[in-house]
């Protein structure tokens, strides 16, 4: 190998070694940086753990400060109650002793004393039973045990109330088994306050039964119409139909005055003159055949239910009956077709006419259709004033009369009549 080639070779090897050295330095720097990063993470974790411990300690201190302020407030309330119980004159010895015992118990059980030999408890136990000494003891023990006046950044506690702490005896009675709690000159045990008996509960009387439901006001009776016709021989009565679902019957009442109350039995001098009672809803007329001629009568027709309750009523209407009219003399004569009868026409109101009836009897000298005698001829026209009857028995004597009959749904009456004729048949 020539010197020049060796020199080149040496330079090449030296360059390679230098590059390896640089790479080793780079790897060492990388390892150092990783080690530094691990140390930084370890220090960060350690700092976080320290901060967590410090936060927990701060929270415990804050909670202890909160408890201290709550206890301080209770001690202040106890002192205020002691001052109130004294009333400004003399202290209540028993109450002061009970308050001192509660204070001691509270201090012994809340946490270990901060001074040797329980200095605060000793002061509380030997304090004399007076309001001034008691308040001094409360202040001393509170300052020693609770560091009254120390600043605390924790939130202010909720104001203590006069309610007893759960689990404590609300009467503040000292333990009778502890000789140090015995008060000189006072009974060894404090009697329990008398229990006020609960008031006797009087049985609640059952509520009175509810009043019977007020029946709904009855509706006014259905209005009915009423028309009267003073006819010869009687009064024709006509009324309108009742539409009530509880219809039972119709009845018409009469009075000599206009006082006809809507009631049954009749009241106020009204009477039921008869012949008008019907349970047929469609029978709407009747006749008063007992009305004296020339007398003014007042009428009211009513519809009733089954209990005689008025469910329909007309107004009060008056009418005057007229005497029975005369048809004159009845004329009788033989005729080629039999026997001829003739009379005068009906002089009354056509509304009081229903038909003519020729009544005959061989035994009754005053025959009448309404008395049960038979008729031998009839007509429904007021213009008929004569009739031929072929069936009379020869040699028989008859009593004969013509009558004008007015018929209604509930009655008939004679409105006019002729005289009676005795006729022997040839």
CSV table of C-alpha atoms in Angstrom, one decimal:
chain,number,residue,atom,x,y,z
A,1,UNK,CA,0.0,0.0,0.0
A,2,UNK,CA,1.3,3.3,-1.0
A,3,UNK,CA,1.8,6.0,1.6
A,4,UNK,CA,-0.8,8.1,0.0
A,5,UNK,CA,-3.4,5.3,0.1
A,6,UNK,CA,-2.6,4.5,3.8
A,7,UNK,CA,-3.0,8.1,4.6
A,8,UNK,CA,-6.4,8.2,2.9
A,9,UNK,CA,-7.3,5.0,4.7
A,10,UNK,CA,-6.3,6.4,8.1
A,11,UNK,CA,-8.2,9.5,7.4
A,12,UNK,CA,-11.3,7.5,6.5
A,13,UNK,CA,-11.0,5.4,9.7
A,14,UNK,CA,-10.5,8.5,11.8
A,15,UNK,CA,-13.6,10.0,10.2
A,16,UNK,CA,-15.6,6.9,11.0
A,17,UNK,CA,-14.4,6.9,14.6
A,18,UNK,CA,-15.4,10.6,14.9
A,19,UNK,CA,-18.8,9.8,13.6
A,20,UNK,CA,-19.2,7.0,16.1
A,21,UNK,CA,-18.1,9.3,18.9
A,22,UNK,CA,-20.6,11.9,17.9
A,23,UNK,CA,-23.3,9.2,17.8
A,24,UNK,CA,-22.4,8.0,21.3
A,25,UNK,CA,-22.6,11.6,22.6
A,26,UNK,CA,-26.0,12.0,21.0
A,27,UNK,CA,-27.2,8.7,22.6
A,28,UNK,CA,-25.8,9.8,26.0
A,29,UNK,CA,-27.6,13.2,25.7
A,30,UNK,CA,-30.9,11.4,24.8
A,31,UNK,CA,-30.5,9.1,27.8
A,32,UNK,CA,-29.7,12.1,30.0
A,33,UNK,CA,-32.8,13.9,28.7
A,34,UNK,CA,-35.0,10.9,29.4
A,35,UNK,CA,-33.6,10.6,32.9
A,36,UNK,CA,-34.2,14.3,33.5
A,37,UNK,CA,-37.8,13.8,32.2
A,38,UNK,CA,-38.4,10.9,34.6
A,39,UNK,CA,-37.0,12.9,37.5
A,40,UNK,CA,-39.2,15.9,36.5
A,41,UNK,CA,-42.3,13.6,36.5
A,42,UNK,CA,-41.4,12.0,39.8
A,43,UNK,CA,-40.9,15.5,41.3
A,44,UNK,CA,-44.3,16.6,39.9
A,45,UNK,CA,-46.1,13.5,41.3
A,46,UNK,CA,-44.4,14.1,44.6
A,47,UNK,CA,-45.5,17.7,44.6
A,48,UNK,CA,-49.1,16.7,43.8
A,49,UNK,CA,-49.1,14.2,46.7
A,50,UNK,CA,-47.7,16.9,49.0
A,51,UNK,CA,-50.3,19.3,47.8
A,52,UNK,CA,-53.1,16.7,48.4
A,53,UNK,CA,-51.8,16.1,52.0
A,54,UNK,CA,-51.6,19.8,52.6
A,55,UNK,CA,-55.2,20.2,51.3
A,56,UNK,CA,-56.4,17.4,53.6
A,57,UNK,CA,-54.6,18.9,56.5
A,58,UNK,CA,-56.1,22.3,55.7
A,59,UNK,CA,-59.6,20.8,55.4
A,60,UNK,CA,-59.2,19.0,58.8
A,61,UNK,CA,-58.0,22.3,60.4
A,62,UNK,CA,-61.0,24.1,58.8
A,63,UNK,CA,-63.4,21.4,60.0
A,64,UNK,CA,-61.8,21.6,63.5
A,65,UNK,CA,-62.2,25.4,63.4
A,66,UNK,CA,-65.8,25.0,62.4
A,67,UNK,CA,-66.4,22.6,65.2
A,68,UNK,CA,-64.5,25.0,67.6
A,69,UNK,CA,-66.7,27.9,66.6
A,70,UNK,CA,-69.9,25.8,66.9
A,71,UNK,CA,-68.8,24.7,70.4
A,72,UNK,CA,-67.8,28.3,71.2
A,73,UNK,CA,-71.3,29.4,70.1
A,74,UNK,CA,-72.9,26.7,72.3
A,75,UNK,CA,-70.8,27.8,75.3
A,76,UNK,CA,-71.8,31.4,74.7
A,77,UNK,CA,-75.4,30.3,74.5
A,78,UNK,CA,-75.0,28.4,77.8
A,79,UNK,CA,-73.6,31.5,79.4
A,80,UNK,CA,-76.5,33.6,78.1
A,81,UNK,CA,-79.0,31.0,79.4
A,82,UNK,CA,-77.3,31.2,82.8
A,83,UNK,CA,-77.6,34.9,82.8
A,84,UNK,CA,-81.3,34.7,81.9
A,85,UNK,CA,-82.0,32.0,84.5
A,86,UNK,CA,-80.5,34.4,87.2
A,87,UNK,CA,-83.1,37.0,86.2
A,88,UNK,CA,-80.7,39.7,87.3
A,89,UNK,CA,-81.3,39.0,91.0
A,90,UNK,CA,-80.0,35.7,92.2
A,91,UNK,CA,-78.4,32.8,90.3
A,92,UNK,CA,-80.2,29.5,89.8
A,93,UNK,CA,-77.8,27.2,91.7
A,94,UNK,CA,-79.1,23.9,90.3
A,95,UNK,CA,-79.2,25.2,86.7
A,96,UNK,CA,-75.6,26.6,87.1
A,97,UNK,CA,-74.4,23.2,88.4
A,98,UNK,CA,-76.1,21.4,85.5
A,99,UNK,CA,-74.6,23.9,83.0
A,100,UNK,CA,-71.1,23.4,84.5
A,101,UNK,CA,-71.4,19.6,84.3
A,102,UNK,CA,-72.4,19.9,80.7
A,103,UNK,CA,-69.5,22.1,80.0
A,104,UNK,CA,-67.0,19.7,81.6
A,105,UNK,CA,-68.5,16.7,79.8
A,106,UNK,CA,-68.3,18.6,76.5
A,107,UNK,CA,-64.7,19.5,77.0
A,108,UNK,CA,-63.7,16.0,78.1
A,109,UNK,CA,-65.3,14.2,75.2
A,110,UNK,CA,-64.7,16.7,72.4
A,111,UNK,CA,-60.9,16.3,72.1
A,112,UNK,CA,-57.7,15.9,74.4
A,113,UNK,CA,-56.9,18.9,76.6
A,114,UNK,CA,-54.4,21.3,75.1
A,115,UNK,CA,-52.8,22.0,78.6
A,116,UNK,CA,-51.3,19.4,81.0
A,117,UNK,CA,-53.4,17.8,83.7
A,118,UNK,CA,-56.6,19.0,82.0
A,119,UNK,CA,-56.2,22.5,83.4
A,120,UNK,CA,-59.4,23.8,81.8
A,121,UNK,CA,-61.5,20.9,83.3
A,122,UNK,CA,-60.0,21.6,86.7
A,123,UNK,CA,-61.0,25.2,86.5
A,124,UNK,CA,-64.5,24.3,85.5
A,125,UNK,CA,-64.9,21.7,88.3
A,126,UNK,CA,-63.7,24.0,91.1
A,127,UNK,CA,-65.4,27.2,89.9
A,128,UNK,CA,-67.9,28.4,92.6
A,129,UNK,CA,-71.6,28.2,91.7
A,130,UNK,CA,-72.3,31.8,91.0
A,131,UNK,CA,-73.1,33.6,87.8
A,132,UNK,CA,-69.9,35.7,87.7
A,133,UNK,CA,-67.6,32.7,88.5
A,134,UNK,CA,-69.5,30.5,86.0
A,135,UNK,CA,-69.1,33.1,83.3
A,136,UNK,CA,-65.4,33.5,84.1
A,137,UNK,CA,-64.9,29.7,84.0
A,138,UNK,CA,-66.7,29.6,80.6
A,139,UNK,CA,-64.5,32.3,79.2
A,140,UNK,CA,-61.3,30.7,80.6
A,141,UNK,CA,-62.0,27.2,79.4
A,142,UNK,CA,-63.3,28.5,76.1
A,143,UNK,CA,-60.1,30.5,75.5
A,144,UNK,CA,-57.8,27.7,76.6
A,145,UNK,CA,-59.6,24.8,74.7
A,146,UNK,CA,-60.9,26.5,71.6
A,147,UNK,CA,-58.3,29.3,71.0
A,148,UNK,CA,-61.0,31.9,71.0
A,149,UNK,CA,-60.1,34.9,68.8
A,150,UNK,CA,-57.9,32.9,66.4
A,151,UNK,CA,-58.4,33.7,62.8
A,152,UNK,CA,-59.8,31.0,60.6
A,153,UNK,CA,-60.4,31.3,56.8
A,154,UNK,CA,-63.1,28.6,56.8
A,155,UNK,CA,-66.7,29.6,56.2
A,156,UNK,CA,-68.7,30.9,59.2
A,157,UNK,CA,-70.6,28.2,61.0
A,158,UNK,CA,-74.4,28.1,61.1
A,159,UNK,CA,-75.6,29.9,64.2
A,160,UNK,CA,-76.3,27.4,67.0
A,161,UNK,CA,-79.8,27.0,68.2
A,162,UNK,CA,-81.3,26.2,71.6
A,163,UNK,CA,-82.1,22.6,70.4
A,164,UNK,CA,-80.1,19.9,72.2
A,165,UNK,CA,-77.3,18.1,70.3
A,166,UNK,CA,-78.5,14.7,69.1
A,167,UNK,CA,-77.5,12.0,71.6
A,168,UNK,CA,-77.2,14.5,74.6
A,169,UNK,CA,-79.5,14.6,77.5
A,170,UNK,CA,-81.7,17.7,77.0
A,171,UNK,CA,-82.1,18.1,80.8
A,172,UNK,CA,-78.3,18.6,81.5
A,173,UNK,CA,-78.6,16.4,84.6
A,174,UNK,CA,-75.2,15.5,86.1
A,175,UNK,CA,-74.3,11.8,86.5
A,176,UNK,CA,-75.3,10.7,90.0
A,177,UNK,CA,-72.5,8.1,90.1
A,178,UNK,CA,-69.7,10.8,89.9
A,179,UNK,CA,-68.9,12.1,93.4
A,180,UNK,CA,-67.3,15.2,91.9
A,181,UNK,CA,-70.6,16.2,90.4
A,182,UNK,CA,-72.5,16.3,93.7
A,183,UNK,CA,-73.4,19.8,94.7
A,184,UNK,CA,-73.0,20.7,98.5
A,185,UNK,CA,-76.3,21.3,100.1
A,186,UNK,CA,-78.2,20.0,97.1
A,187,UNK,CA,-79.9,16.6,96.7
A,188,UNK,CA,-77.6,13.9,95.4
A,189,UNK,CA,-79.7,13.5,92.3
A,190,UNK,CA,-81.7,16.0,90.4
A,191,UNK,CA,-85.3,14.9,90.1
A,192,UNK,CA,-86.5,14.5,86.6
A,193,UNK,CA,-88.9,17.1,85.5
A,194,UNK,CA,-92.5,16.2,85.8
A,195,UNK,CA,-94.0,14.9,82.6
A,196,UNK,CA,-97.0,16.8,81.6
A,197,UNK,CA,-99.6,14.2,80.7
A,198,UNK,CA,-100.9,14.4,77.2
A,199,UNK,CA,-104.4,15.9,77.1
A,200,UNK,CA,-107.1,13.4,77.0
A,201,UNK,CA,-108.4,13.1,73.5
A,202,UNK,CA,-112.1,13.5,73.5
A,203,UNK,CA,-113.9,11.2,71.1
A,204,UNK,CA,-114.9,13.2,68.1
A,205,UNK,CA,-118.6,12.9,67.7
A,206,UNK,CA,-119.8,11.7,64.4
A,207,UNK,CA,-120.8,14.4,62.0
A,208,UNK,CA,-124.5,15.1,61.9
A,209,UNK,CA,-126.3,13.5,59.1
A,210,UNK,CA,-126.6,15.7,56.1
A,211,UNK,CA,-129.9,17.4,55.7
A,212,UNK,CA,-132.3,15.8,53.3
A,213,UNK,CA,-131.8,17.1,49.8
A,214,UNK,CA,-134.1,20.0,49.1
A,215,UNK,CA,-136.5,18.8,46.4
A,216,UNK,CA,-136.3,20.9,43.3
A,217,UNK,CA,-139.0,23.5,43.1
A,218,UNK,CA,-142.0,21.9,41.3
A,219,UNK,CA,-142.6,23.4,37.9
A,220,UNK,CA,-145.7,25.4,37.4
A,221,UNK,CA,-148.7,23.4,36.3
A,222,UNK,CA,-149.2,23.2,32.6
A,223,UNK,CA,-151.5,25.9,31.3
A,224,UNK,CA,-154.8,24.6,30.0
A,225,UNK,CA,-157.5,26.4,28.1
A,226,UNK,CA,-161.2,26.4,29.3
A,227,UNK,CA,-164.3,27.5,27.4
A,228,UNK,CA,-167.8,27.5,28.8
A,229,UNK,CA,-171.2,27.8,27.2
A,230,UNK,CA,-174.2,28.8,29.2
A,231,UNK,CA,-177.0,26.8,27.5
A,232,UNK,CA,-180.7,26.3,28.1
A,233,UNK,CA,-180.8,23.6,30.7
A,234,UNK,CA,-177.1,23.6,31.8
A,235,UNK,CA,-173.5,24.7,31.2
A,236,UNK,CA,-171.3,23.1,28.5
A,237,UNK,CA,-167.6,22.8,29.6
A,238,UNK,CA,-164.7,22.2,27.2
A,239,UNK,CA,-160.9,22.2,27.9
A,240,UNK,CA,-157.6,21.5,26.2
A,241,UNK,CA,-155.7,18.3,26.5
A,242,UNK,CA,-152.9,17.8,29.1
A,243,UNK,CA,-149.5,16.7,27.7
A,244,UNK,CA,-148.0,15.9,31.1
A,245,UNK,CA,-146.2,12.5,31.2
A,246,UNK,CA,-147.7,11.7,34.7
A,247,UNK,CA,-151.3,12.5,33.7
A,248,UNK,CA,-153.9,10.5,35.7
A,249,UNK,CA,-157.3,12.3,35.4
A,250,UNK,CA,-159.2,15.5,34.8
A,251,UNK,CA,-161.6,17.1,37.2
A,252,UNK,CA,-163.6,20.4,37.0
A,253,UNK,CA,-164.4,22.4,40.2
A,254,UNK,CA,-167.1,25.0,40.6
A,255,UNK,CA,-167.6,28.0,43.0
A,256,UNK,CA,-170.0,30.9,43.3
A,257,UNK,CA,-166.9,33.2,43.6
A,258,UNK,CA,-163.8,33.4,41.5
A,259,UNK,CA,-161.8,31.6,44.3
A,260,UNK,CA,-160.8,28.2,43.1
A,261,UNK,CA,-157.4,27.1,44.4
A,262,UNK,CA,-155.3,24.7,42.4
A,263,UNK,CA,-155.7,21.8,44.8
A,264,UNK,CA,-157.7,18.7,45.6
A,265,UNK,CA,-159.8,18.2,47.7
A,266,UNK,CA,-161.4,21.5,46.8
A,267,UNK,CA,-160.6,24.5,49.0
A,268,UNK,CA,-161.9,28.1,49.4
A,269,UNK,CA,-165.6,27.2,48.9
A,270,UNK,CA,-165.0,25.4,45.6
A,271,UNK,CA,-166.9,22.1,45.1
A,272,UNK,CA,-166.7,19.0,42.9
A,273,UNK,CA,-170.3,19.1,41.4
A,274,UNK,CA,-169.7,15.7,39.8
A,275,UNK,CA,-169.8,14.3,36.3
A,276,UNK,CA,-166.4,15.7,35.2
A,277,UNK,CA,-163.9,13.1,36.5
A,278,UNK,CA,-162.2,11.1,33.7
A,279,UNK,CA,-159.0,9.2,33.2
A,280,UNK,CA,-159.2,9.4,29.5
A,281,UNK,CA,-156.7,12.0,28.3
A,282,UNK,CA,-158.8,12.6,25.1
A,283,UNK,CA,-162.1,13.2,26.8
A,284,UNK,CA,-162.2,17.0,26.8
A,285,UNK,CA,-165.8,18.1,27.5
A,286,UNK,CA,-168.5,17.8,30.2
A,287,UNK,CA,-171.7,19.3,31.2
A,288,UNK,CA,-172.9,20.9,34.5
A,289,UNK,CA,-176.6,19.7,34.6
A,290,UNK,CA,-177.0,20.9,38.2
A,291,UNK,CA,-176.3,24.6,37.6
A,292,UNK,CA,-179.3,26.6,38.6
A,293,UNK,CA,-180.7,28.8,35.8
A,294,UNK,CA,-179.7,32.4,36.1
A,295,UNK,CA,-176.9,32.0,38.6
A,296,UNK,CA,-173.3,32.9,37.7
A,297,UNK,CA,-170.9,30.1,38.4
A,298,UNK,CA,-167.1,30.0,38.2
A,299,UNK,CA,-165.2,27.0,36.9
A,300,UNK,CA,-161.6,25.7,36.7
A,301,UNK,CA,-160.6,22.5,35.0
A,302,UNK,CA,-157.4,20.8,36.3
A,303,UNK,CA,-155.3,17.8,35.4
A,304,UNK,CA,-153.9,15.6,38.2
A,305,UNK,CA,-151.3,12.9,38.7
A,306,UNK,CA,-152.1,9.7,40.6
A,307,UNK,CA,-151.5,11.5,44.0
A,308,UNK,CA,-153.9,14.3,43.2
A,309,UNK,CA,-151.1,16.7,42.5
A,310,UNK,CA,-152.0,19.4,40.1
A,311,UNK,CA,-150.0,19.1,36.9
A,312,UNK,CA,-152.2,21.3,34.7
A,313,UNK,CA,-154.8,23.9,35.3
A,314,UNK,CA,-157.0,26.4,33.5
A,315,UNK,CA,-157.8,29.9,34.5
A,316,UNK,CA,-161.1,30.6,36.3
A,317,UNK,CA,-164.0,31.2,33.9
A,318,UNK,CA,-167.6,32.0,34.6
A,319,UNK,CA,-170.9,31.1,32.9
A,320,UNK,CA,-174.7,31.4,33.5
A,321,UNK,CA,-177.1,28.5,32.7
A,322,UNK,CA,-180.5,29.4,31.1
A,323,UNK,CA,-183.9,27.8,31.7
A,324,UNK,CA,-184.9,24.9,29.4
A,325,UNK,CA,-186.3,26.4,26.2
A,326,UNK,CA,-189.8,25.5,24.8
A,327,UNK,CA,-190.6,24.0,21.5
A,328,UNK,CA,-194.2,24.8,21.8
A,329,UNK,CA,-197.1,22.3,21.4
A,330,UNK,CA,-196.5,19.0,19.8
A,331,UNK,CA,-199.0,18.4,17.0
A,332,UNK,CA,-200.0,14.8,16.2
A,333,UNK,CA,-202.2,13.7,13.2
A,334,UNK,CA,-202.7,10.5,11.1
A,335,UNK,CA,-200.8,10.4,7.8
A,336,UNK,CA,-200.9,8.2,4.8
A,337,UNK,CA,-197.4,7.0,5.7
A,338,UNK,CA,-198.2,6.7,9.5
A,339,UNK,CA,-198.4,9.4,12.1
A,340,UNK,CA,-197.3,13.0,11.5
A,341,UNK,CA,-195.6,15.0,14.3
A,342,UNK,CA,-194.7,18.8,14.2
A,343,UNK,CA,-193.2,21.4,16.6
A,344,UNK,CA,-191.6,24.8,16.8
A,345,UNK,CA,-187.8,25.1,16.0
A,346,UNK,CA,-185.1,25.3,18.7
A,347,UNK,CA,-184.7,28.9,19.8
A,348,UNK,CA,-181.4,28.5,21.6
A,349,UNK,CA,-177.7,28.7,20.6
A,350,UNK,CA,-176.8,26.1,18.0
A,351,UNK,CA,-173.7,25.2,20.1
A,352,UNK,CA,-176.2,23.8,22.7
A,353,UNK,CA,-177.9,21.5,20.2
A,354,UNK,CA,-177.0,18.0,19.4
A,355,UNK,CA,-180.2,16.4,18.2
A,356,UNK,CA,-184.0,16.2,18.3
A,357,UNK,CA,-185.5,13.1,19.9
A,358,UNK,CA,-189.2,12.1,19.8
A,359,UNK,CA,-189.8,10.2,23.0
A,360,UNK,CA,-192.7,7.9,23.5
A,361,UNK,CA,-194.0,5.8,26.4
A,362,UNK,CA,-197.1,3.7,26.9
A,363,UNK,CA,-196.8,3.9,30.7
A,364,UNK,CA,-195.0,7.2,31.7
A,365,UNK,CA,-197.3,10.2,31.3
A,366,UNK,CA,-194.1,12.5,31.3
A,367,UNK,CA,-191.7,10.6,29.1
A,368,UNK,CA,-188.0,11.9,28.9
A,369,UNK,CA,-185.0,10.5,27.1
A,370,UNK,CA,-182.7,11.3,30.1
A,371,UNK,CA,-185.0,9.3,32.3
A,372,UNK,CA,-184.7,6.2,30.2
A,373,UNK,CA,-187.7,6.4,27.9
A,374,UNK,CA,-187.2,5.3,24.3
A,375,UNK,CA,-187.3,7.6,21.3
A,376,UNK,CA,-189.1,6.7,18.2
A,377,UNK,CA,-187.4,9.2,15.9
A,378,UNK,CA,-184.4,11.6,16.0
A,379,UNK,CA,-182.6,14.2,13.9
A,380,UNK,CA,-179.3,16.1,14.1
A,381,UNK,CA,-180.5,19.1,12.2
A,382,UNK,CA,-182.0,22.2,14.0
A,383,UNK,CA,-184.1,22.9,10.8
A,384,UNK,CA,-186.2,19.8,11.2
A,385,UNK,CA,-189.5,20.7,12.8
A,386,UNK,CA,-191.7,17.7,11.7
A,387,UNK,CA,-191.5,13.9,11.4
A,388,UNK,CA,-193.6,11.0,10.1
A,389,UNK,CA,-193.5,7.8,12.2
A,390,UNK,CA,-195.0,4.7,10.6
A,391,UNK,CA,-194.5,2.1,13.4
A,392,UNK,CA,-197.1,3.1,16.0
A,393,UNK,CA,-199.3,0.2,17.0
A,394,UNK,CA,-203.0,0.7,16.1
A,395,UNK,CA,-205.3,0.9,19.1
A,396,UNK,CA,-202.3,1.7,21.5
A,397,UNK,CA,-202.3,4.9,23.6
A,398,UNK,CA,-198.9,6.7,23.7
A,399,UNK,CA,-197.5,9.6,25.8
A,400,UNK,CA,-195.3,11.6,23.4
A,401,UNK,CA,-192.8,14.6,23.7
A,402,UNK,CA,-190.0,16.2,21.5
A,403,UNK,CA,-186.7,17.1,23.3
A,404,UNK,CA,-183.6,18.9,22.2
A,405,UNK,CA,-180.6,17.0,23.7
A,406,UNK,CA,-177.1,18.4,24.2
A,407,UNK,CA,-174.5,15.8,24.5
A,408,UNK,CA,-170.9,16.1,25.7
A,409,UNK,CA,-168.1,13.7,26.4
A,410,UNK,CA,-169.2,13.4,30.0
A,411,UNK,CA,-172.8,14.2,30.1
A,412,UNK,CA,-176.0,15.3,28.4
A,413,UNK,CA,-178.8,17.6,29.3
A,414,UNK,CA,-182.2,18.7,27.9
A,415,UNK,CA,-181.9,22.2,26.3
A,416,UNK,CA,-185.5,22.4,25.0
A,417,UNK,CA,-188.7,20.4,24.9
A,418,UNK,CA,-192.3,20.4,23.8
A,419,UNK,CA,-195.4,19.7,25.8
A,420,UNK,CA,-196.5,16.1,26.4
A,421,UNK,CA,-199.2,14.7,24.1
A,422,UNK,CA,-201.4,11.7,24.7
A,423,UNK,CA,-202.3,10.0,21.5
A,424,UNK,CA,-204.4,6.8,20.9
A,425,UNK,CA,-203.4,5.3,17.6
A,426,UNK,CA,-206.5,4.7,15.3
